[in-house]
XYZ file of C-alpha atoms in Angstrom:
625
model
C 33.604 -32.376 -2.811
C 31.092 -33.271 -0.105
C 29.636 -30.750 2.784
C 27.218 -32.378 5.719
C 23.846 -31.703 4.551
C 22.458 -32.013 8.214
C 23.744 -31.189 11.456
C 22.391 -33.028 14.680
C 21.134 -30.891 16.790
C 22.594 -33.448 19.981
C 26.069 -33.357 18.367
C 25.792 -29.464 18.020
C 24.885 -29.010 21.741
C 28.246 -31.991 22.177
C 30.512 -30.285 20.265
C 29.660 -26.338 21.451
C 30.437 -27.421 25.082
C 34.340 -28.708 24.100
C 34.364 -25.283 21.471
C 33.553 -23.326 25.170
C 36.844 -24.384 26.403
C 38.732 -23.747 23.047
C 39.773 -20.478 21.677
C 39.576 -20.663 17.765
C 42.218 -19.007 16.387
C 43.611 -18.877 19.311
C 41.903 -15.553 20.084
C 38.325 -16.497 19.604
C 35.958 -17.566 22.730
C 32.822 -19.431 22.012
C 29.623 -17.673 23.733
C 27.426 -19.470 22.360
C 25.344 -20.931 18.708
C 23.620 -18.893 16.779
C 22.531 -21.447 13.716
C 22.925 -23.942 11.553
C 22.448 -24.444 7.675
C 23.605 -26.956 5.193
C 27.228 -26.172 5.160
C 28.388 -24.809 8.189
C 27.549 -23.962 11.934
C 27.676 -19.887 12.653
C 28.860 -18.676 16.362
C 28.687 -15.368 18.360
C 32.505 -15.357 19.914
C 34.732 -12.416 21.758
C 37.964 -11.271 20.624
C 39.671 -11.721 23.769
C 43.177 -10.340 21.878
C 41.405 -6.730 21.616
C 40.661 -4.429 24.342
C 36.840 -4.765 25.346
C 36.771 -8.257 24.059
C 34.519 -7.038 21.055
C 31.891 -9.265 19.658
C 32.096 -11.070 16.470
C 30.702 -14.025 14.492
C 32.224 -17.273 13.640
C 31.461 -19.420 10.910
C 32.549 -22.818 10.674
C 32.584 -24.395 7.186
C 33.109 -28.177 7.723
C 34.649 -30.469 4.926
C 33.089 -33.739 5.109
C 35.800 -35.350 2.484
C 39.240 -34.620 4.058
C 41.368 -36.453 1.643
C 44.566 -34.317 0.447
C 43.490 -33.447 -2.980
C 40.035 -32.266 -1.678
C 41.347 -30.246 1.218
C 43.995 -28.387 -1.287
C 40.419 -27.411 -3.716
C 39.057 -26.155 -0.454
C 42.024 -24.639 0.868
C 42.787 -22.627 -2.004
C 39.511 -21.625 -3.405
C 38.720 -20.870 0.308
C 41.841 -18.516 0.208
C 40.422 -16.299 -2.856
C 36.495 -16.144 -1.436
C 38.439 -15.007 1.380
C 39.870 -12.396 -0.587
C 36.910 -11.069 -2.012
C 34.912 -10.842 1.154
C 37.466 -8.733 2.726
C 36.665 -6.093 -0.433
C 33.468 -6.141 0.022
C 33.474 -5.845 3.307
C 34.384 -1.945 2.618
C 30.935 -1.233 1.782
C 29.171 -0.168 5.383
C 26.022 -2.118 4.491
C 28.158 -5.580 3.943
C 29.683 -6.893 7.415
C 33.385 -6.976 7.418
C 35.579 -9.771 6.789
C 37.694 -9.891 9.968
C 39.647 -13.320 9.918
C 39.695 -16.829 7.758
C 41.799 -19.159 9.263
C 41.995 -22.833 9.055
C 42.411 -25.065 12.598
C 41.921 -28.850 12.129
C 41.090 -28.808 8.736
C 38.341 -26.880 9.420
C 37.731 -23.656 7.539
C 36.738 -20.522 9.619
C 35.440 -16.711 8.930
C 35.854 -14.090 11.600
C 32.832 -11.397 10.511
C 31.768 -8.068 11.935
C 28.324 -8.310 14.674
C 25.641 -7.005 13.063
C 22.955 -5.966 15.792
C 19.841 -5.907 14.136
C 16.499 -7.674 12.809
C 15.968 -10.196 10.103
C 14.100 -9.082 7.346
C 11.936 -12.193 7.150
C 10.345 -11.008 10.244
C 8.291 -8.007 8.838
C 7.521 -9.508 5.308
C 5.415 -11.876 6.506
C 2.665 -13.946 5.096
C -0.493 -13.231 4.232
C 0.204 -9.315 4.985
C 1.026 -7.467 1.901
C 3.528 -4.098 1.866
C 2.487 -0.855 0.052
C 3.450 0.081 -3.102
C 5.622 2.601 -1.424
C 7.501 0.297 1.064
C 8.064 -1.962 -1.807
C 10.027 0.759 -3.901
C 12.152 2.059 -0.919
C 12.858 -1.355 0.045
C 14.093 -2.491 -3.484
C 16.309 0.992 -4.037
C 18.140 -0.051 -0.685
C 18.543 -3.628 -1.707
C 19.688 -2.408 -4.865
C 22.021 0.095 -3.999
C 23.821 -2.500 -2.037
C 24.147 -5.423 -4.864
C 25.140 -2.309 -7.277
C 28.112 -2.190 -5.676
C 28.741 -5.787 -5.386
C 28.288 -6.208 -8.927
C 30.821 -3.791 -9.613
C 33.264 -6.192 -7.602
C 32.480 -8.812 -10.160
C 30.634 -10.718 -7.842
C 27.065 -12.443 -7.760
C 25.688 -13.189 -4.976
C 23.390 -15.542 -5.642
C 21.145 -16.091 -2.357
C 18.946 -12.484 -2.161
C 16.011 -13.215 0.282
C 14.876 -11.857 3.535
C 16.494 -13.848 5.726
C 19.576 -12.682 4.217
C 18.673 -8.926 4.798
C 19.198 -7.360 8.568
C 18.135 -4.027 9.288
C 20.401 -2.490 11.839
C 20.056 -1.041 14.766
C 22.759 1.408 14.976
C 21.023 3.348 12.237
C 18.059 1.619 10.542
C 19.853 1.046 7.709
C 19.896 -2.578 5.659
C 22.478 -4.561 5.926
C 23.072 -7.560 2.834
C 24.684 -10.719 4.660
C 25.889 -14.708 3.332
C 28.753 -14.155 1.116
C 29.764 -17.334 2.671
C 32.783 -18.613 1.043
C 31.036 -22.337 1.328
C 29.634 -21.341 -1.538
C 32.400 -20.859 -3.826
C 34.253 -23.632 -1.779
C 32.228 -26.398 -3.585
C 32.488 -24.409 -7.019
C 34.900 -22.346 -9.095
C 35.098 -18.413 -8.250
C 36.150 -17.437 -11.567
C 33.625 -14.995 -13.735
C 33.091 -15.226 -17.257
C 34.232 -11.663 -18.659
C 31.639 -11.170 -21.492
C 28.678 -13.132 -19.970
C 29.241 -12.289 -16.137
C 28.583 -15.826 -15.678
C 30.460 -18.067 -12.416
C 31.861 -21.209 -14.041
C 30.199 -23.145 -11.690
C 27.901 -27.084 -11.978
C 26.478 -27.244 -8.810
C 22.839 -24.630 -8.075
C 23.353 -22.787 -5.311
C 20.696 -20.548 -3.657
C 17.264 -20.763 -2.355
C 13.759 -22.143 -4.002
C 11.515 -19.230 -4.891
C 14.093 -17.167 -5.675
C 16.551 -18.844 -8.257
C 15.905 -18.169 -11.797
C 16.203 -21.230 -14.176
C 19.711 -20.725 -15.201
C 20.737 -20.646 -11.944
C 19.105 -23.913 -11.130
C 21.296 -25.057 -14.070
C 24.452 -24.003 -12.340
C 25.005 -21.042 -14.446
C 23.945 -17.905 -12.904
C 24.752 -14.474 -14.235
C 24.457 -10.865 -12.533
C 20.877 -10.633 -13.374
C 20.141 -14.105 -11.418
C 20.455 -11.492 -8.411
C 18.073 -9.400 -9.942
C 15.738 -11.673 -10.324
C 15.777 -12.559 -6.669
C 15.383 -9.039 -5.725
C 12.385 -8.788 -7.684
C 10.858 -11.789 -6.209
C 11.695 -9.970 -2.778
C 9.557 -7.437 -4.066
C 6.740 -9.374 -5.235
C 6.461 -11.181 -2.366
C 5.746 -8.488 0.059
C 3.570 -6.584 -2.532
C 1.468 -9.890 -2.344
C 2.330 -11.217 1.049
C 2.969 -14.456 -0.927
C 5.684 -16.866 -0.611
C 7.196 -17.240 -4.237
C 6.727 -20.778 -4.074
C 2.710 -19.959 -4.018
C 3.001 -18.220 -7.598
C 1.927 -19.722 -10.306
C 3.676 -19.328 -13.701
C 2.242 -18.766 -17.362
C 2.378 -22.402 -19.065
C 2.897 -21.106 -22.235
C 5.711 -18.099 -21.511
C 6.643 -19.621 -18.206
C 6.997 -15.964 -16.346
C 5.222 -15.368 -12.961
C 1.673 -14.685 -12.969
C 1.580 -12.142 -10.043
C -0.001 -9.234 -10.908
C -3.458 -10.499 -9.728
C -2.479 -10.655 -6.148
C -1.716 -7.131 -6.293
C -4.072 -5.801 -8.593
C -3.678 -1.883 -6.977
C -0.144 -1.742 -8.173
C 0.748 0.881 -10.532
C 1.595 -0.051 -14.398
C 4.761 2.003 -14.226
C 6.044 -0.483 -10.834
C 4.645 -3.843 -12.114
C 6.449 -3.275 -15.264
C 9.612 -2.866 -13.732
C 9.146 -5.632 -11.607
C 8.297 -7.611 -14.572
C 11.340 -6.815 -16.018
C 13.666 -7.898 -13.480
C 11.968 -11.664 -12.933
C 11.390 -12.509 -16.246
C 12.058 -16.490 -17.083
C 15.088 -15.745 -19.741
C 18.118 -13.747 -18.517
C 18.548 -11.994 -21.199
C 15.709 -10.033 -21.137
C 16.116 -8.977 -17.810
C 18.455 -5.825 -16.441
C 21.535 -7.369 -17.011
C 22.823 -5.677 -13.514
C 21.254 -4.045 -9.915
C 22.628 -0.988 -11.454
C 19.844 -0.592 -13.982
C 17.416 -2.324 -11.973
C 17.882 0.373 -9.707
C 17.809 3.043 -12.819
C 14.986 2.209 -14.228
C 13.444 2.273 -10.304
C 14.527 5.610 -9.593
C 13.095 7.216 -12.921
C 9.386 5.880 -12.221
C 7.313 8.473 -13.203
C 5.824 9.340 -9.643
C 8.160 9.425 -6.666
C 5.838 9.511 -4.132
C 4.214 6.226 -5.442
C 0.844 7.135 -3.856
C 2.227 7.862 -0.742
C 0.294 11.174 -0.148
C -3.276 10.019 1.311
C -2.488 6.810 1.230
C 0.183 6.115 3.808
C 2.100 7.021 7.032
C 5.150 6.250 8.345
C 5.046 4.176 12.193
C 7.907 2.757 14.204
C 8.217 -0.508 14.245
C 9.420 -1.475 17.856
C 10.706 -4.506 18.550
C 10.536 -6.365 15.814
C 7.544 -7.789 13.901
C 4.170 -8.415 16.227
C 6.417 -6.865 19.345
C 9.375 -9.642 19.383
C 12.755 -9.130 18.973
C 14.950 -10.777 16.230
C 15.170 -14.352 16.088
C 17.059 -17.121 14.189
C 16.889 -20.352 12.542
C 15.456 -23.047 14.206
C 13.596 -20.701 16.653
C 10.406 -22.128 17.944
C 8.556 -18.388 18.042
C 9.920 -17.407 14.625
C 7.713 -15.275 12.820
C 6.018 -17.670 9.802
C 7.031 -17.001 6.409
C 5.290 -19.693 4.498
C 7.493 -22.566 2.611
C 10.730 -22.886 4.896
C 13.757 -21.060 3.629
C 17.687 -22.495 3.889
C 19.278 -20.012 5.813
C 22.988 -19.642 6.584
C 22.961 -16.661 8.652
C 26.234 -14.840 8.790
C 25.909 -11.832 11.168
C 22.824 -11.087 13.411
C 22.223 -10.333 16.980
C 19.576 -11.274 19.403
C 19.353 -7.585 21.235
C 15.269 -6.997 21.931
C 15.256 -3.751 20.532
C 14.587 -2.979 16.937
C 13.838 0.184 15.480
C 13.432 -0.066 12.108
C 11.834 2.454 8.962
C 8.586 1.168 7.463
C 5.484 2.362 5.867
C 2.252 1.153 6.280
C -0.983 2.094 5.125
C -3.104 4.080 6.741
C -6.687 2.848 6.563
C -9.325 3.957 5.399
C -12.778 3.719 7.155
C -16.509 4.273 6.304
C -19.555 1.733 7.014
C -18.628 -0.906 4.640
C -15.498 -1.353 6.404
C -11.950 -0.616 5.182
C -10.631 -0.490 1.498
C -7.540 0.686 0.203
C -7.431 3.509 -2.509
C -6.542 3.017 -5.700
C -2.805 3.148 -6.505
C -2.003 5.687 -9.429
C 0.367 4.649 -11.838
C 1.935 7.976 -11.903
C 1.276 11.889 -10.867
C -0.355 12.151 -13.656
C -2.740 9.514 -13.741
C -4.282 10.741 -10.836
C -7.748 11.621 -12.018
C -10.056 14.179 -9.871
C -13.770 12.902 -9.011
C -16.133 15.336 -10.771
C -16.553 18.751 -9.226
C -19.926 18.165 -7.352
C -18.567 14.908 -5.602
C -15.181 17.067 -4.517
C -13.474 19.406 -2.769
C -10.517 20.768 -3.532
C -8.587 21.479 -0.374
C -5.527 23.777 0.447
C -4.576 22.779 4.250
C -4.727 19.941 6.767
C -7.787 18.084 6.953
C -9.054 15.297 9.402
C -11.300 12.497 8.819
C -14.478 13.401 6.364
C -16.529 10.934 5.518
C -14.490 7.862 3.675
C -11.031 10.022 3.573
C -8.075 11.203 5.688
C -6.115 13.378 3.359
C -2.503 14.870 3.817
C -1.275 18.705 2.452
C 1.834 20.046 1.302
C 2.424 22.937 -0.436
C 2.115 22.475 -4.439
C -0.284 19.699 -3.142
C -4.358 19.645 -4.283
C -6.400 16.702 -2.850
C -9.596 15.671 -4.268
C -11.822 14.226 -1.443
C -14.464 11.908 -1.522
C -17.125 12.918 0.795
C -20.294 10.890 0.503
C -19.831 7.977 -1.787
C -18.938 4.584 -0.980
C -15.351 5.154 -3.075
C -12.614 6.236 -1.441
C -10.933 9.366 -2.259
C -8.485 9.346 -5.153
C -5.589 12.330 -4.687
C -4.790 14.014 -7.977
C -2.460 16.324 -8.829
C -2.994 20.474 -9.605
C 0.992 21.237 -9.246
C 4.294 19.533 -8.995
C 4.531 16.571 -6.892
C 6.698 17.057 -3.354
C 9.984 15.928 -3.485
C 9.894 12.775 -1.138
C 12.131 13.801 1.543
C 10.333 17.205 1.984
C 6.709 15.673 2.105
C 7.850 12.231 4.523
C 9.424 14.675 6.926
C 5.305 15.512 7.638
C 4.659 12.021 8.454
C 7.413 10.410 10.483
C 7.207 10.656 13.700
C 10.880 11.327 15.547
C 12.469 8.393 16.111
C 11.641 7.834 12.460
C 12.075 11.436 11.383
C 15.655 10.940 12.403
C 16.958 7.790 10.383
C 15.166 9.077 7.594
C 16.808 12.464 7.677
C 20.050 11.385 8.005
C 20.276 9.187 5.279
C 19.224 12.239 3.515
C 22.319 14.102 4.952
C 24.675 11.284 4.210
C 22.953 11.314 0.443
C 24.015 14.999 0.318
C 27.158 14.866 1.787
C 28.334 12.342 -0.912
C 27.125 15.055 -3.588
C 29.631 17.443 -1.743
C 26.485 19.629 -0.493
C 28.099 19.949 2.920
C 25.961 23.221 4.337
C 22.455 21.328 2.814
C 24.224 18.255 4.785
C 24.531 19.653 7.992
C 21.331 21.943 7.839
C 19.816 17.832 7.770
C 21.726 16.651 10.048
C 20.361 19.216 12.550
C 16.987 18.729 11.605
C 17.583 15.276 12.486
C 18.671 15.807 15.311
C 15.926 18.195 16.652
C 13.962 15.004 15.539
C 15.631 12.851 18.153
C 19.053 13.616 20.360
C 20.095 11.134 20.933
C 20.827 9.744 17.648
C 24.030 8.598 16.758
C 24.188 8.524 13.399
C 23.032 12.099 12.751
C 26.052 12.954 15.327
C 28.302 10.851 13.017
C 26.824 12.802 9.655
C 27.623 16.259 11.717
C 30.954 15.706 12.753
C 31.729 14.288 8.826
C 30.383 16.989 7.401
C 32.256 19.766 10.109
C 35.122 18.348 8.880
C 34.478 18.845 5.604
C 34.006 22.448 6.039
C 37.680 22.664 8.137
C 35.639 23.269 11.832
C 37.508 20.722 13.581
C 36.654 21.853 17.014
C 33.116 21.388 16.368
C 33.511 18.459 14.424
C 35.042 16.811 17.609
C 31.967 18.308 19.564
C 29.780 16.180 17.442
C 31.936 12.882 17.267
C 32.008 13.234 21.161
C 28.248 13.254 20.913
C 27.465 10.204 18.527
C 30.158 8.471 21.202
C 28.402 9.438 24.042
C 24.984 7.654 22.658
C 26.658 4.364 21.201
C 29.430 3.126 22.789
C 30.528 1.115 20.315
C 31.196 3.086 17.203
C 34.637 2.829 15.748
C 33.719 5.165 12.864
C 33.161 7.587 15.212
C 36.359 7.097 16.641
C 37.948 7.073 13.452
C 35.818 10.423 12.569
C 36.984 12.026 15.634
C 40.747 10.919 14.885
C 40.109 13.029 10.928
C 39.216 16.317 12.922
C 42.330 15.907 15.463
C 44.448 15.596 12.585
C 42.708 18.492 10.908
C 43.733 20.306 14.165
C 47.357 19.921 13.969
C 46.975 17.116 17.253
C 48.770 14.171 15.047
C 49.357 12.289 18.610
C 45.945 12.508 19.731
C 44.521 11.389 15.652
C 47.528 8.802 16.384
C 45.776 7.353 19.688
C 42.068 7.618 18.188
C 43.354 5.792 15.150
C 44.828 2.900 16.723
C 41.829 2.802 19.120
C 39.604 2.293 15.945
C 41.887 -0.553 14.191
C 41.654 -2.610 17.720
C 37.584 -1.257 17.477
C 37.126 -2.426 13.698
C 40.571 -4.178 12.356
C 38.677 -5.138 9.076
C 38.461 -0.871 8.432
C 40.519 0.011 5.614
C 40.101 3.729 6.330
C 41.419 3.427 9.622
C 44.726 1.948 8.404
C 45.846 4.417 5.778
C 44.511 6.916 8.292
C 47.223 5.530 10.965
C 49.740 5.095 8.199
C 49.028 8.925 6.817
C 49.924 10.445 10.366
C 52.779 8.165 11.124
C 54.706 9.584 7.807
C 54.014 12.932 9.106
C 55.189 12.302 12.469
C 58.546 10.823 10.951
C 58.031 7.489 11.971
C 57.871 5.721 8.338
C 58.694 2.230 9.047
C 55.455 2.378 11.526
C 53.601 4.200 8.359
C 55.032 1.241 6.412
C 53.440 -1.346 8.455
C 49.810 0.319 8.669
C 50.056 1.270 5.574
C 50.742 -2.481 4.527
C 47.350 -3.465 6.399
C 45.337 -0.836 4.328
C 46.678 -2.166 1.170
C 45.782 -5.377 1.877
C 42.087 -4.723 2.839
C 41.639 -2.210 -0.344
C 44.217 -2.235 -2.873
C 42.933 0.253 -5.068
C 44.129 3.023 -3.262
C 45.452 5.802 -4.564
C 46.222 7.360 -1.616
C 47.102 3.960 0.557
C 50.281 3.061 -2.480
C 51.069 6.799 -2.086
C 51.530 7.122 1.188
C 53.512 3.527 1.087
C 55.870 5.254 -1.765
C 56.180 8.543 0.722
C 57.333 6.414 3.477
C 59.648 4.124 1.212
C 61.408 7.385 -0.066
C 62.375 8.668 3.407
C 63.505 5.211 4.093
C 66.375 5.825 0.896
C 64.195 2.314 -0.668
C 63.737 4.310 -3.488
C 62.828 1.557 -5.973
C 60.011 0.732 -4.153
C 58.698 4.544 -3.478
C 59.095 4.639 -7.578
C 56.993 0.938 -7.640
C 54.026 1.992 -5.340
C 53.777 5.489 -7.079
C 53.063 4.000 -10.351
C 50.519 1.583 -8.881
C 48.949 4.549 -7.308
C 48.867 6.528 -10.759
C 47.612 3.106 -12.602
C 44.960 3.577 -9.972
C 44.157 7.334 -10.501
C 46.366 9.159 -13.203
C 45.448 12.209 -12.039
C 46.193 12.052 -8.071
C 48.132 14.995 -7.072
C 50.450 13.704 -4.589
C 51.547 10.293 -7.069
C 52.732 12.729 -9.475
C 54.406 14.706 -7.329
C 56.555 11.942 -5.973
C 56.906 10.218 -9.202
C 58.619 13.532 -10.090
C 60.523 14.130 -7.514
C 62.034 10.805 -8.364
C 62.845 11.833 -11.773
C 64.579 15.169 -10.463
C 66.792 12.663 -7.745
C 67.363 9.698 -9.446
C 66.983 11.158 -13.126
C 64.402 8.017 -13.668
């Protein structure tokens, strides 16, 4: 099957003025283009069916052959990519799947807004990233394809142009699962190999492996891509620029970054090297062996501070593809953005290093491969300090408790930290550094971190800290009222939604948060309202569905509870809960072959959930089945 290749720039501008007049879908209103790539054209539209007229992003995928037998192909392996993309879209660092609909023989996707700033505008070229950056920014990346892997999914295009951080909260977000991509190839994955049975190489040069170039990539082709993310901003060289071994073919990079730390380099290693097979064969141990490097702080301590980054890279905002004040990257990259904004404001968490002066100019310490490789100078070139210090000679040194520093203090070296006692955890010792708009997204990913572990007073304890950092930060409100309700304080929960609402107005988790503590209150109408609020907000949240179907069953109204329910099941079908609460409201409706049908799906799902069992029994007591 054939795609355009090119889109005319003329004929764009043409066909965008008739799209103005046309609601796709019948519900969504052009505003305007965003960009263009190989296979489709990608527009910001309003929902004019929901209250608000929330924004969202179109893509068109256009089939160039439109013969029967090639539209079926597309129609149906449009249908399952589809399918996936709405399950993935329940992780909150992959925008939601909305819509697909077809119109014309034209193939569209309905995706969440991300507001935020394109990762290929801070890695940029020619300007290499601390070793520290580097690691944070592959454990984010990683954490994110972890869980895509565990959908059975690879997603084959990992680059910066691909990565957004938000705005809302600083955090990454991974975008262009476009179903084009599995339109012109099979979706099916080979169960041993983890292999897509696909001819046709999909992805972007620089950052395709060889088997993927072959048509045959497998879930460490991702990881290889991720690792060449890395590289590249440890060098500030486009992958294209590095050279390979002639004899092993891997990529000789380790001379562009000849600071880097063994214990890094041979990670990175790992995860580009030329045969699959001896890479990690998934981002989950990629992201392993990342986390268990021997030094946590990767030379952060007298090395590095944290800064804002405002507005973007060199003081712009985001831009897009095709943008004549874009932010050069080297090589050109194909880029099929899915969901990106154009607001001028972007906050974002990076490191950079904090330089070092004397006479001679600036030089970078060296990077210690772990704590303890750092090696103190001998005693009469040192000091050994216990407190604060400013600028001494060559050195501007950083102390924590636990934390010696050996200064240089005449020589034309620069000081090399070593370590007399344990090494500070990282979030204790970057909570020195950050300054408060910083402080805040940092410390509240640490509060959603602990909050996952079920450490709700260490949660909210960060959470406030956060918060004391900056006020008006929305997401730390968000990780508050989460974690109130975890403890059963409702009231104050709903203090703290009311809060994160107050300082984003657009935040349907929030709503839906707010809704959790109303229903923790007893108020089922009031969780009722918020709940419904948050589906017209979001309609791609599964949460928000079972939430509305959970409180309709208790208010008696199950053929309501039936219908949410329904919607849940279909964004997220393995829920335990969501096929419980859809047997609950079955058996009050006397359909009691399907209560017995969705309470077995929901045990198949988790044997051991409470409320299954106690249906499934009280089926066996009725019916004496």
């Amino acid at each position: 099957m054939g795609y355009e290749s090119v889109i005319n720039s003329q004929a764009d501008e043409g066909i965008l003025g008739s799209m103005e007049q046309t609601l796709l879908g019948g519900r969504y209103q052009v505003v305007r283009r965003l960009g263009s790539g190989g296979f489709s054209r990608t527009f910001l539209v309003i929902d004019i069916h929901l209250p608000n007229h929330p924004r969202c992003v179109i893509k068109q995928l256009k089939v160039q052959d439109k013969d029967t037998g090639t539209l079926d192909m597309a129609r149906r392996l449009f249908d399952t990519e589809a399918q996936v993309l709405y399950q993935l879209g329940n992780h909150p660092q992959i925008p939601a799947l909305m819509a697909h609909f077809e119109e014309d023989q034209e193939f569209y996707l309905a995706q969440e807004y991300i507001e935020g700033s394109r990762l290929n505008r801070q890695i940029e070229e020619g300007k290499p990233w601390s070793e520290t950056r580097v690691v944070l920014l592959l454990q984010e990346v990683l954490e994110i394809l972890s869980f895509v892997h565990r959908q059975q999914v690879i997603h084959r295009d990992i680059k910066p142009s691909n990565l957004i951080r938000r705005h809302r909260d600083g955090k990454l977000v991974l975008i262009d699962f476009g179903a084009v991509k599995q339109v012109t190839s099979s979706p099916l994955l080979d169960a041993e190999t983890g292999a897509t049975n696909i001819t046709v190489a999909i992805g972007t040069h620089g950052y395709m492996p060889n088997e993927q170039y072959a048509g045959k990539p497998r879930f460490s082709s991702d990881v290889y891509a991720v690792g060449i993310l890395g590289i590249r901003a440890l060098t500030g060289l486009h992958p294209q620029k590095l050279e390979e071994d002639p004899i092993t073919s891997e990529i000789a990079w380790r001379q562009h970054a000849p600071a880097v730390s063994s214990s890094l380099a041979a990670v990175l290693d790992k995860m580009v090297r030329y045969d699959f097979r001896d890479r990690y064969p998934t981002a989950q141990e990629a992201l392993e062996a990342l986390q268990n490097l021997p030094n946590p702080l990767h030379g952060l301590v007298g090395t590095q501070i944290y800064q804002t980054w405002m507005k973007g890279a060199n003081g712009r905002g985001p831009t897009f593809p095709g943008d004549e004040n874009d932010t050069a990257v080297g090589p050109a990259e194909t880029s099929e953005p899915t969901a990106f904004a154009d607001d001028q404001d972007s906050t974002s968490l990076f490191p950079v290093d904090l330089a070092y002066s004397s006479g001679k100019g600036t030089a970078p310490p060296p990077a210690a491969s772990s704590a303890l490789d750092f090696q103190p100078f001998p005693r009469r070139r040192s000091l050994v300090l216990g407190s604060l210090l400013g600028i001494v000679g060559t050195g501007l040194v950083f102390w924590r408790s636990g934390l010696t520093i050996a200064l240089e203090l005449n020589g034309a070296e620069p000081a090399i930290p070593f370590q007399a006692s344990a090494v500070p955890v990282l979030t204790t010792d970057l909570g020195i550094l950050l300054p408060p708009e910083e402080k805040a997204a940092f410390l509240t990913r640490q509060g959603d971190r602990l909050r996952h572990q079920g450490r709700y007073p260490d949660a909210l304890a960060t959470y406030d800290e956060a918060v004391k950092s900056q006020s008006d930060y929305a997401a730390a409100h968000l990780g508050r009222c989460r974690t109130l309700i975890a403890l059963k304080r409702p009231i104050e929960a709903i203090t703290a939604c009311d809060d994160a609402l107050a300082y984003s107005t657009y935040y349907p988790e929030a709503v839906r948060s707010k809704g959790n503590a109303e229903e923790q209150r007893g108020r089922l109408l009031a969780a009722l309202a918020l709940y419904e609020s948050t589906n017209n907000l979001m309609p791609a949240m599964f949460e928000a569905w079972l939430d509305r179907g959970r409180v309709l069953q208790k208010l008696g109204r199950s053929a309501e509870a039936i219908a949410a329910v329904d919607q849940a099941i279909a964004r997220n079908r393995e829920s335990a809960e969501a096929w419980t609460v859809r047997g609950q409201a079955t058996w009050t409706l006397k359909r009691y072959d399907q209560a017995i049908i969705a309470a077995e799906k929901a045990l198949q799902i988790d044997p051991n959930y409470g409320p299954a069992k106690e249906l499934r029994e009280q089926a066996r007591q009725t019916l004496g089945r």
